[in-house]
PDB file of C-alpha atoms in Angstrom:
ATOM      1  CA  UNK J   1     -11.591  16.714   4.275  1.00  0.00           C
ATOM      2  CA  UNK J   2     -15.080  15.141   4.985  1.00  0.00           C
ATOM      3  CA  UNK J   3     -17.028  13.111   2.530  1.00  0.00           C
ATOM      4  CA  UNK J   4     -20.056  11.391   2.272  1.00  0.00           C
ATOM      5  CA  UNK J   5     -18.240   8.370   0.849  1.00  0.00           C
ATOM      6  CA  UNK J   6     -16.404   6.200   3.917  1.00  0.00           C
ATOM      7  CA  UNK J   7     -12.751   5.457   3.154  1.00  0.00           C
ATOM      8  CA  UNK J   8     -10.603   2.913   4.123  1.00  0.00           C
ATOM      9  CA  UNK J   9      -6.548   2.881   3.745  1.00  0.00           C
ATOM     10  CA  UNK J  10      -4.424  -0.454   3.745  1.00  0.00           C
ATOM     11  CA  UNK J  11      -0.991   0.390   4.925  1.00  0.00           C
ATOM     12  CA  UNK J  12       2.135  -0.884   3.354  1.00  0.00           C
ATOM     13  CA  UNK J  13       4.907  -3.743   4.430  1.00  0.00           C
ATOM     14  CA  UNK J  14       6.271  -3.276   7.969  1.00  0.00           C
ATOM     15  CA  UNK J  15       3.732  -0.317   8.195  1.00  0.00           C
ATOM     16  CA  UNK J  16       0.440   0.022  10.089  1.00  0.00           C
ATOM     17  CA  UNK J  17      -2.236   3.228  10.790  1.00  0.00           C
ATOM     18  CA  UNK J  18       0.561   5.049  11.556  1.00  0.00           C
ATOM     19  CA  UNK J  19       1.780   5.537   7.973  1.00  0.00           C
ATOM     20  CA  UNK J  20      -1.403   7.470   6.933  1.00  0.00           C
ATOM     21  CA  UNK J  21      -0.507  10.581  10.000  1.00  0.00           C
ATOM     22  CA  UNK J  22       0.271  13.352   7.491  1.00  0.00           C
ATOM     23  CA  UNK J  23      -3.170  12.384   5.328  1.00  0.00           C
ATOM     24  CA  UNK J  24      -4.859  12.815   8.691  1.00  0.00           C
ATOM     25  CA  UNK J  25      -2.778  16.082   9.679  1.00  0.00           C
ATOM     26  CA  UNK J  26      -4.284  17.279   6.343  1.00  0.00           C
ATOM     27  CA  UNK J  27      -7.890  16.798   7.186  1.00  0.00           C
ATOM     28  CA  UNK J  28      -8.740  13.363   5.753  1.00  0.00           C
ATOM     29  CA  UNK J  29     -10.926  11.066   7.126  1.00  0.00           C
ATOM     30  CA  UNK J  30     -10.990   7.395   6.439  1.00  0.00           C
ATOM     31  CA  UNK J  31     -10.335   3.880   8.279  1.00  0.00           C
ATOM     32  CA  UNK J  32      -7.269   2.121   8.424  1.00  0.00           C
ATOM     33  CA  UNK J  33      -7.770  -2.016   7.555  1.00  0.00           C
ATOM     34  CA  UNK J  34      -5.804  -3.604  10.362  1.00  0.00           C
ATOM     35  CA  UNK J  35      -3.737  -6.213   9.373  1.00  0.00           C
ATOM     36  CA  UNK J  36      -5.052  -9.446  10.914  1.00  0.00           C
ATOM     37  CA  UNK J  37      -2.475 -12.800  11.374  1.00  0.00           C
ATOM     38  CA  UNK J  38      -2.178 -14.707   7.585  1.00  0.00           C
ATOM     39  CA  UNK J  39      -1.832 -18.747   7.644  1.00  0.00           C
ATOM     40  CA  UNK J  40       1.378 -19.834   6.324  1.00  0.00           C
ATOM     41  CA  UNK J  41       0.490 -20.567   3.118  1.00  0.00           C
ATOM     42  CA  UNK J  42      -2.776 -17.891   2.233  1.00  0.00           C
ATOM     43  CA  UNK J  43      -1.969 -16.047  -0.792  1.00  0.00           C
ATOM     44  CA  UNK J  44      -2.220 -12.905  -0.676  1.00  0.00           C
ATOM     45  CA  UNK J  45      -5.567 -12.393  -3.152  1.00  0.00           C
ATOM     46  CA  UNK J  46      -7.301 -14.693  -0.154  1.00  0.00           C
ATOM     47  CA  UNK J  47      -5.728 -12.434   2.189  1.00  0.00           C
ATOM     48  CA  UNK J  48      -6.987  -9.447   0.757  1.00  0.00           C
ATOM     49  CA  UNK J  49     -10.484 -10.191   0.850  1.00  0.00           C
ATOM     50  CA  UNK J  50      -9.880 -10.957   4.231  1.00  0.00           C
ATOM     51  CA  UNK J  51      -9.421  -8.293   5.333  1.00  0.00           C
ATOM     52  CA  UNK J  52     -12.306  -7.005   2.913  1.00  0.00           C
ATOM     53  CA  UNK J  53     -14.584  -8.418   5.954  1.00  0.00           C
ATOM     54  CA  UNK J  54     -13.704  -4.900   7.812  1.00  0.00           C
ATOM     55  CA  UNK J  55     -15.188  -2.698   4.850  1.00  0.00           C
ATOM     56  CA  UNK J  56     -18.768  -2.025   4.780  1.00  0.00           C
ATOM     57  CA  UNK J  57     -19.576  -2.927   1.007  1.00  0.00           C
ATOM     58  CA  UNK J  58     -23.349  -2.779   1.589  1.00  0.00           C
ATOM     59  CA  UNK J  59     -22.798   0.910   0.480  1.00  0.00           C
ATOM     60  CA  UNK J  60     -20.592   3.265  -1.512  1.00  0.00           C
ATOM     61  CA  UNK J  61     -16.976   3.469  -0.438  1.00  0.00           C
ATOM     62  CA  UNK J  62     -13.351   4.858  -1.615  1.00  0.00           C
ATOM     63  CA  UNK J  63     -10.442   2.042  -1.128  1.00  0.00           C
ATOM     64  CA  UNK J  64      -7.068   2.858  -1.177  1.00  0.00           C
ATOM     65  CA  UNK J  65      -3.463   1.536  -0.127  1.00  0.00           C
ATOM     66  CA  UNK J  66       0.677   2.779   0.024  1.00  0.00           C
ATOM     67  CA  UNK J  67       2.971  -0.135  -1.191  1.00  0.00           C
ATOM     68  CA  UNK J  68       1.943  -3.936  -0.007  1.00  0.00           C
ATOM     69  CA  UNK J  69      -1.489  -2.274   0.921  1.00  0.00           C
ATOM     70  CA  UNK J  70      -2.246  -0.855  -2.540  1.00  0.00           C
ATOM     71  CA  UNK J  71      -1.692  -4.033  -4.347  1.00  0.00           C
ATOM     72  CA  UNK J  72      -4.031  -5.568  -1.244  1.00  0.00           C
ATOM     73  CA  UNK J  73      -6.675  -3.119  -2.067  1.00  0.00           C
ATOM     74  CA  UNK J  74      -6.537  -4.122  -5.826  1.00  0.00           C
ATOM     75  CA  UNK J  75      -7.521  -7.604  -5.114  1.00  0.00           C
ATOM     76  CA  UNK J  76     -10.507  -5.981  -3.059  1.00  0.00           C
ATOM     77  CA  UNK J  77     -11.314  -4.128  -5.610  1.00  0.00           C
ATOM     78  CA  UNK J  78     -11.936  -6.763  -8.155  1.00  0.00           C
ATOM     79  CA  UNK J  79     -14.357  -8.257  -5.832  1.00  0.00           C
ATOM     80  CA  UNK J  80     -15.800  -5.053  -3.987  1.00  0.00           C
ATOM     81  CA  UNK J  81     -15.753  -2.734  -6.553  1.00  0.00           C
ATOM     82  CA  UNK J  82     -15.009   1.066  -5.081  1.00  0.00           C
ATOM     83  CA  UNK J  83     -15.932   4.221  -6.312  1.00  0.00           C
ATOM     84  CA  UNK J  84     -12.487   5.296  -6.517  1.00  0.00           C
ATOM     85  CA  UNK J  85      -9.122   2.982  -6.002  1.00  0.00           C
ATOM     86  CA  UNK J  86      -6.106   4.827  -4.827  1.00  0.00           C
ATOM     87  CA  UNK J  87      -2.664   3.403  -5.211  1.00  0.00           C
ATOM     88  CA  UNK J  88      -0.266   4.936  -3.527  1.00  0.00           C
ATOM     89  CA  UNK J  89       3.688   3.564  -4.174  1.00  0.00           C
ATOM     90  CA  UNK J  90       2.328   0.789  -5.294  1.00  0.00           C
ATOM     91  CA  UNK J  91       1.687  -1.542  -8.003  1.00  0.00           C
ATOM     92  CA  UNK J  92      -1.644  -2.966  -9.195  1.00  0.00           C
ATOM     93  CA  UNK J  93      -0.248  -6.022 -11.481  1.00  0.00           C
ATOM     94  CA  UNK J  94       2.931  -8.259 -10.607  1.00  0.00           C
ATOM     95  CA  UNK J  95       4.020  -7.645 -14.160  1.00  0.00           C
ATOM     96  CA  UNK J  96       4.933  -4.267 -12.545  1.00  0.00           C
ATOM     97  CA  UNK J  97       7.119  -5.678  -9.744  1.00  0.00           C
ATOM     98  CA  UNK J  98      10.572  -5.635 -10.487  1.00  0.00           C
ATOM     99  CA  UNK J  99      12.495  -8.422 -12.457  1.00  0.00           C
ATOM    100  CA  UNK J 100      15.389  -8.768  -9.586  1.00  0.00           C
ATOM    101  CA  UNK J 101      12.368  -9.055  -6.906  1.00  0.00           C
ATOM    102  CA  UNK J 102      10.320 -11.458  -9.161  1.00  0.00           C
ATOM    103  CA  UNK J 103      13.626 -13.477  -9.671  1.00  0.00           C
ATOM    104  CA  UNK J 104      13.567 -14.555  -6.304  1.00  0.00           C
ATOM    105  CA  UNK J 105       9.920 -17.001  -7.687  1.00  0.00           C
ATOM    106  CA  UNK J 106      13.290 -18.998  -9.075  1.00  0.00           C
ATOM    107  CA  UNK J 107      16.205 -18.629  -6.468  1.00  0.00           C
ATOM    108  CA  UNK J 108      14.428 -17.646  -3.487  1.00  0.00           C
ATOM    109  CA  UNK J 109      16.924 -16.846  -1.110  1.00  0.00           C
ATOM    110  CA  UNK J 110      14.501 -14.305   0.821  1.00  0.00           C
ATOM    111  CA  UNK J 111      13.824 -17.657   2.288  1.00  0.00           C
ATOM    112  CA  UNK J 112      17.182 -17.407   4.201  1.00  0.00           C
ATOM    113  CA  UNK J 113      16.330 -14.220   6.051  1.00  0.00           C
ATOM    114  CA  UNK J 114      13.941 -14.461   9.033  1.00  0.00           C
ATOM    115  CA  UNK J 115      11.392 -11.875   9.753  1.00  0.00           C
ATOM    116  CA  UNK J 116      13.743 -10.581  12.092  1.00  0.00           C
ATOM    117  CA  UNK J 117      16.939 -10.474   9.563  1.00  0.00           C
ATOM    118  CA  UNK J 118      14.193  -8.562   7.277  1.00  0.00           C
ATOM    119  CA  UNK J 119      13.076  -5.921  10.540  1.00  0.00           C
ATOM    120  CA  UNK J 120      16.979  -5.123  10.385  1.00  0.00           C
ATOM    121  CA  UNK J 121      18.040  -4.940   6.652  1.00  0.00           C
ATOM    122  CA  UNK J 122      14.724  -4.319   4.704  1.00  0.00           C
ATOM    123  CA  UNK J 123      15.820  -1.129   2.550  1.00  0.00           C
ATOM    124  CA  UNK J 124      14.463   1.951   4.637  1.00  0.00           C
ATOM    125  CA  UNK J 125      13.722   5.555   4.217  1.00  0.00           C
ATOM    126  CA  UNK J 126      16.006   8.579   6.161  1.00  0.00           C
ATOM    127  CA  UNK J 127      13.953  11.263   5.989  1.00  0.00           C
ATOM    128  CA  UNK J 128      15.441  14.276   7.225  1.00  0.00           C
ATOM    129  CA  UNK J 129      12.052  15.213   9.352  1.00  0.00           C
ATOM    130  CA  UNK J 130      13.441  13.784  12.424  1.00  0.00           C
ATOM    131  CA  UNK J 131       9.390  13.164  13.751  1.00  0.00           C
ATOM    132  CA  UNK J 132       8.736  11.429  10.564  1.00  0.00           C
ATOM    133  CA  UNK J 133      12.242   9.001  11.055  1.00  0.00           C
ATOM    134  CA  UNK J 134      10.987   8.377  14.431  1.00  0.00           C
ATOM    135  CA  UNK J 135       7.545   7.346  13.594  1.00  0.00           C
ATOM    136  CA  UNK J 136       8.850   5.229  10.440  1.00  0.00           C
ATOM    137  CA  UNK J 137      11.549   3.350  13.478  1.00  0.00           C
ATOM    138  CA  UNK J 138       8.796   2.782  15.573  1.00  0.00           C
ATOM    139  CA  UNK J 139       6.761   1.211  13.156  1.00  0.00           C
ATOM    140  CA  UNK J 140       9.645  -1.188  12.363  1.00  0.00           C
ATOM    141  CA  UNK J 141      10.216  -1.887  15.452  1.00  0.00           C
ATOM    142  CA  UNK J 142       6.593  -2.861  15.948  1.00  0.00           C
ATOM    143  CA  UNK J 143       6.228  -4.879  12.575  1.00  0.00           C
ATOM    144  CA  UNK J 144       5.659  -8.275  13.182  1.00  0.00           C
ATOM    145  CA  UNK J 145       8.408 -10.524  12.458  1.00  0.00           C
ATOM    146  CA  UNK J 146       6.254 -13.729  11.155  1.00  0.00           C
ATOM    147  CA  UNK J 147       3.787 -11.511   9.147  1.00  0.00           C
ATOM    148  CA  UNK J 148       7.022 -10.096   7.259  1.00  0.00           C
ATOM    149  CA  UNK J 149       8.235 -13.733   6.346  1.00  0.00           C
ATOM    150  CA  UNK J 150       4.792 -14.199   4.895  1.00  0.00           C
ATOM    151  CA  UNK J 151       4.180 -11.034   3.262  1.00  0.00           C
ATOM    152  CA  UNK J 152       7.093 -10.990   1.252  1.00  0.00           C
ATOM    153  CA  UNK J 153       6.792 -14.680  -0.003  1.00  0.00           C
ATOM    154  CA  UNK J 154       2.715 -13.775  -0.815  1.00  0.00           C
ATOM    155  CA  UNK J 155       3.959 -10.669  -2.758  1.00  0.00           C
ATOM    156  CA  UNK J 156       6.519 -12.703  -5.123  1.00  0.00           C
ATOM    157  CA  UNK J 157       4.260 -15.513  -5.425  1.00  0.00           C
ATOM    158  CA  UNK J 158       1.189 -12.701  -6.348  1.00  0.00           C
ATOM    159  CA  UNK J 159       0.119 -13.359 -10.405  1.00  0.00           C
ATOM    160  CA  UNK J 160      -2.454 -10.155 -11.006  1.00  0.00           C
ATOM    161  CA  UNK J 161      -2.688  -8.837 -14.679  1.00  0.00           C
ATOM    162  CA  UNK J 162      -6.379  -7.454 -13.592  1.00  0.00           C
ATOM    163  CA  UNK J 163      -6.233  -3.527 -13.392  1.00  0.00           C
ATOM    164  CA  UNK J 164      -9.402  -2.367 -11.988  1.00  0.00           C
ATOM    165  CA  UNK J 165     -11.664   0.596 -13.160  1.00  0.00           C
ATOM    166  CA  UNK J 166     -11.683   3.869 -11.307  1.00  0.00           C
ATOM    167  CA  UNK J 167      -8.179   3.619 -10.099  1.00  0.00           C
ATOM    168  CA  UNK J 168      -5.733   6.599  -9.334  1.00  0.00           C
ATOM    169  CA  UNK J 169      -2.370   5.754  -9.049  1.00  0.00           C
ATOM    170  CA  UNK J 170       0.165   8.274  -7.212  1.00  0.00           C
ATOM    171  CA  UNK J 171       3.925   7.444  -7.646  1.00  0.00           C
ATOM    172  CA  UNK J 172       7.109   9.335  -6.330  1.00  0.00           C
ATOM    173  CA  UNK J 173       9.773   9.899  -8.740  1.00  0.00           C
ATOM    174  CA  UNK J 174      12.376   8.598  -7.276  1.00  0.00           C
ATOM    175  CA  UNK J 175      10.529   5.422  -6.039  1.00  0.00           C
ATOM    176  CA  UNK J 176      14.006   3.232  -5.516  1.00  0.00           C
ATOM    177  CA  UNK J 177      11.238  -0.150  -4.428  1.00  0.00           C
ATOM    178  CA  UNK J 178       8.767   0.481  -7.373  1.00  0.00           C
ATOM    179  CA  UNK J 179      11.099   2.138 -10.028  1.00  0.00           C
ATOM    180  CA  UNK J 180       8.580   4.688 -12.416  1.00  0.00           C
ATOM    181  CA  UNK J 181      10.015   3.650 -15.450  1.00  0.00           C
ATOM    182  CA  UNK J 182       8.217  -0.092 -14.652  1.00  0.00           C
ATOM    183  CA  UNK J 183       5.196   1.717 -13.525  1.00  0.00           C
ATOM    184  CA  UNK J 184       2.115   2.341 -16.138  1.00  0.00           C
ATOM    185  CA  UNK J 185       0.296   5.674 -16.080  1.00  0.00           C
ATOM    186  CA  UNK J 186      -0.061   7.582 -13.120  1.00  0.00           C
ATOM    187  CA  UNK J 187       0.275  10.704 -11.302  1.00  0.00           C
ATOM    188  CA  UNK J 188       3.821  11.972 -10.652  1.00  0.00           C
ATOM    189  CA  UNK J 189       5.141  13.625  -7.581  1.00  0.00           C
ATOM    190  CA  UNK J 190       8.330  15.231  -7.931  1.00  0.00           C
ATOM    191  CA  UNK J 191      11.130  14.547  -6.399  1.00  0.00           C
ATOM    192  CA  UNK J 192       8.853  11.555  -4.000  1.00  0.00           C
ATOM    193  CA  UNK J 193      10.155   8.621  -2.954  1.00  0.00           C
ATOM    194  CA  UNK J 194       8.154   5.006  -1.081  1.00  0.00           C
ATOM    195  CA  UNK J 195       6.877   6.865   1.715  1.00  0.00           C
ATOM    196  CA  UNK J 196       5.894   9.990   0.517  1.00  0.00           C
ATOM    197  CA  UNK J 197       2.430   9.412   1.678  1.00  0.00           C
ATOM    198  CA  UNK J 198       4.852  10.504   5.094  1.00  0.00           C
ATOM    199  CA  UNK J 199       6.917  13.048   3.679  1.00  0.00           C
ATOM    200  CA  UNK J 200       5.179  14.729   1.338  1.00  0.00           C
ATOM    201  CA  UNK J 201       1.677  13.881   3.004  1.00  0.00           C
ATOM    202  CA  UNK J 202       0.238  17.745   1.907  1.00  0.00           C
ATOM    203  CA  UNK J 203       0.979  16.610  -1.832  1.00  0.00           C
ATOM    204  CA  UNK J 204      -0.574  13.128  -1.931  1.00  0.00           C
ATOM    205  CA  UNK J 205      -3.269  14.751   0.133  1.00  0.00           C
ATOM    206  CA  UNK J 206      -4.149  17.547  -2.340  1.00  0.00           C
ATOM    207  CA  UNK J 207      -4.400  14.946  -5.320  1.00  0.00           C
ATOM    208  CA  UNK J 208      -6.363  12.517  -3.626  1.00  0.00           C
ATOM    209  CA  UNK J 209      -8.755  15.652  -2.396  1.00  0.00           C
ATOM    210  CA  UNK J 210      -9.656  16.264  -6.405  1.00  0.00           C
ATOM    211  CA  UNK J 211     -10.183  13.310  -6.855  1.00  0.00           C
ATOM    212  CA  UNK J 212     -12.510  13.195  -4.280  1.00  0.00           C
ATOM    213  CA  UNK J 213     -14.553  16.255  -5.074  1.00  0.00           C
ATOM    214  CA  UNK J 214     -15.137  14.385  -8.257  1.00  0.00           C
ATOM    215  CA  UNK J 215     -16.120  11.886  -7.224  1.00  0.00           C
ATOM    216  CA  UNK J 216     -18.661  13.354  -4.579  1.00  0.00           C
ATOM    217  CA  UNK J 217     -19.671  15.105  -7.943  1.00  0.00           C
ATOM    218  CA  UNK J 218     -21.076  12.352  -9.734  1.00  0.00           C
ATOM    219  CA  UNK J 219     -22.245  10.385  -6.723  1.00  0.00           C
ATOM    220  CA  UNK J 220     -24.646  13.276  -5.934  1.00  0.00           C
ATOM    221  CA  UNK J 221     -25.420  14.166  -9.726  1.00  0.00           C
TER     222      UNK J 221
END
């Protein structure tokens, strides 16, 4: 799908561009924000606009991220406001992150496990499309062990309770990392679980294409 409006896609934990191949298999066009290497101790709201620097905010635009990248793209969005905010398995407040993942603020024993510990035993997705499990390996494979360590300390330490406007959220369910019943409103997708945006790319795609001809709508009205 082409539109006026450029788009830009933040990826998700242990993910990169590569996460986003069945939106464009489906026709969509849009840039991927490449991660870039944190400091030790950057929160992840200064990390976020950040990576902001790659977005052209001079003009009209259409931000949007899957897990780690969606709640990225919400701290963007509070500064760089978009014309439309897509969440994608993801959550845009840390009220919404669950109570044994936010109980590690208190006992954190994630800081036991090195990025390589997490590379190995991070829960994962099977998916039964054996192209799909063999992109999702290779991006694990290629995940960068330090930037894992960081990400997942930035994430529990992350204190947002600021839900932008325009936003679209797009949750599987049977989302195991982001359980729906924690989630506020937003679109269902039956039967989808963290990295639908993969597996069920033609479904995310569809939604996110109305949403777009709305949008192109009122930008042109």
């Amino acid at each position: 799908m082409n539109t006026d409006l450029p788009i830009y896609l933040t990826p998700g934990l242990g993910a990169d561009y590569r996460v986003f191949t069945g939106l464009k298999d489906q026709g969509l066009q849009f840039k991927v924000l490449e991660f870039v290497d944190p400091d030790p101790k950057e929160p992840l709201v200064e990390y976020a606009l950040r990576l902001a620097q790659q977005i052209d905010t001079s003009k009209p635009f259409v931000l949007g991220g899957m897990s780690l990248g969606g709640m990225m793209a919400t701290e963007i969005a509070k500064v760089h406001p978009p014309e439309k905010l897509f969440l994608i398995s993801s959550v845009p407040t840390s009220g919404e992150i669950p109570f044994y993942l936010r109980a590690s603020r208190y006992i954190p024993v994630h800081r036991l496990f090195k990025g390589t510990h997490i590379k190995k035993y991070f829960p994962r997705s099977k998916p039964k499309d054996e192209q799909i499990l063999a992109l999702l390996r290779a991006q694990r494979e290629d995940a960068d062990p330090f930037f894992l360590e960081w990400a997942i300390r930035a994430v529990l330490n992350w204190r947002n309770r600021e839900i932008p406007p325009e936003m679209v959220r797009i949750h599987g369910t049977r989302d195991i990392l982001f359980p729906g019943v924690l989630c506020g409103p937003r679109i269902k997708i039956s039967k989808g679980k963290h990295v639908m945006v993969l597996v069920q790319a033609e479904e995310v795609y569809q939604l996110i294409a109305e949403e777009l001809k709305m949008v192109h709508q009122n930008f042109i009205s």
